[in-house]
PDB file of C-alpha atoms in Angstrom:
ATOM      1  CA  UNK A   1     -10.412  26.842  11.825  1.00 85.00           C
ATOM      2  CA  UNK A   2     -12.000  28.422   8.996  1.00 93.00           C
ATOM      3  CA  UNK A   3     -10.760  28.653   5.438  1.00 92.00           C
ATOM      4  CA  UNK A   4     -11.039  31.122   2.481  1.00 91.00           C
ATOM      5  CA  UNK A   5     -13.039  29.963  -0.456  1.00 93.00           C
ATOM      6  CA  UNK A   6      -9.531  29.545  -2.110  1.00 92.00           C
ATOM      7  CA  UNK A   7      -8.225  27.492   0.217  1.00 93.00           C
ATOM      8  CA  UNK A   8     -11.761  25.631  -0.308  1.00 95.00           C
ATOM      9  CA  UNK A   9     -11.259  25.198  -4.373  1.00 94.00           C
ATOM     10  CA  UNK A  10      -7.105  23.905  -2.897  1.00 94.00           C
ATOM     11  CA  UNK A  11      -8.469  21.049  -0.509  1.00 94.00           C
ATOM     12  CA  UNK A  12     -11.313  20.217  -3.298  1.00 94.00           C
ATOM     13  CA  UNK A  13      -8.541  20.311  -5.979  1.00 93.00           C
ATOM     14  CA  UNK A  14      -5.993  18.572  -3.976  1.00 92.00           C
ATOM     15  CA  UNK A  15      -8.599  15.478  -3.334  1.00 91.00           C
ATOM     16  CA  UNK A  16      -9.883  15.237  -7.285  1.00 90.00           C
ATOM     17  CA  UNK A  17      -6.619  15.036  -8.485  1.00 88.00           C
ATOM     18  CA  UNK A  18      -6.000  11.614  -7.604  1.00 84.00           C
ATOM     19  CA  UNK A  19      -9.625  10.938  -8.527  1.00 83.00           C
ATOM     20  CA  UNK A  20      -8.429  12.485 -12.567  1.00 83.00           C
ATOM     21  CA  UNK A  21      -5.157  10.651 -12.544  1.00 78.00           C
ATOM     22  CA  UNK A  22      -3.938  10.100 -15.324  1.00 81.00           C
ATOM     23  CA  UNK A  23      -6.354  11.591 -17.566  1.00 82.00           C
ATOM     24  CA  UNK A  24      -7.208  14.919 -16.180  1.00 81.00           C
ATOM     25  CA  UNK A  25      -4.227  14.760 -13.652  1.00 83.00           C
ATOM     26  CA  UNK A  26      -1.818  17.580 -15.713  1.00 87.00           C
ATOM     27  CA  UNK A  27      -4.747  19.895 -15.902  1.00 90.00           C
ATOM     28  CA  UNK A  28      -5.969  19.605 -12.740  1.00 92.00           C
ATOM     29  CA  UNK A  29      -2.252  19.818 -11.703  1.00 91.00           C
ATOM     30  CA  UNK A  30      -1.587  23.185 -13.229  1.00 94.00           C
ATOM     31  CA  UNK A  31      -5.089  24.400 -11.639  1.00 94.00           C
ATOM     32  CA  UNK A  32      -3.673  23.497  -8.300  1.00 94.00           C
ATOM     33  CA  UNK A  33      -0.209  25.570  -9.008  1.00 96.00           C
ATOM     34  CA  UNK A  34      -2.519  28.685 -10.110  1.00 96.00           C
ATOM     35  CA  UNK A  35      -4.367  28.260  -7.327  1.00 95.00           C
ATOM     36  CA  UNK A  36      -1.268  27.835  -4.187  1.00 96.00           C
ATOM     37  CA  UNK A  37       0.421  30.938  -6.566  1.00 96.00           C
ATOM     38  CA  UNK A  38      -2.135  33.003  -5.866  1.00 94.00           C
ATOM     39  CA  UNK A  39      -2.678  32.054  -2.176  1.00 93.00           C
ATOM     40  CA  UNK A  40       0.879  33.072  -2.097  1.00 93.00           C
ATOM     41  CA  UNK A  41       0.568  36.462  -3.401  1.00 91.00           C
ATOM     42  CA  UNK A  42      -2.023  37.341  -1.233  1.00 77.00           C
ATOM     43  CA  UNK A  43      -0.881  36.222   2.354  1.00 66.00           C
TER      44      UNK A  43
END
């Protein structure tokens, strides 16, 4: 299965945001909202 480059940036997001927790965590959080939001406008 292949993926878009969004859903790329998603998996990569998705696995440094335990990696940021708690420091970077509620930015990298909101990133990963923008980021499913727009996958979801687009399907």
């Amino acid at each position: 299965m292949e993926y878009t480059e969004k859903e790329n940036e998603l998996i990569q997001a998705l696995r440094n945001y335990r990696k940021a927790y708690p420091n970077g965590a509620k930015t990298l959080e909101l990133y990963i909202m923008d980021l499913v939001y727009e996958l979801m406008e687009d399907e």
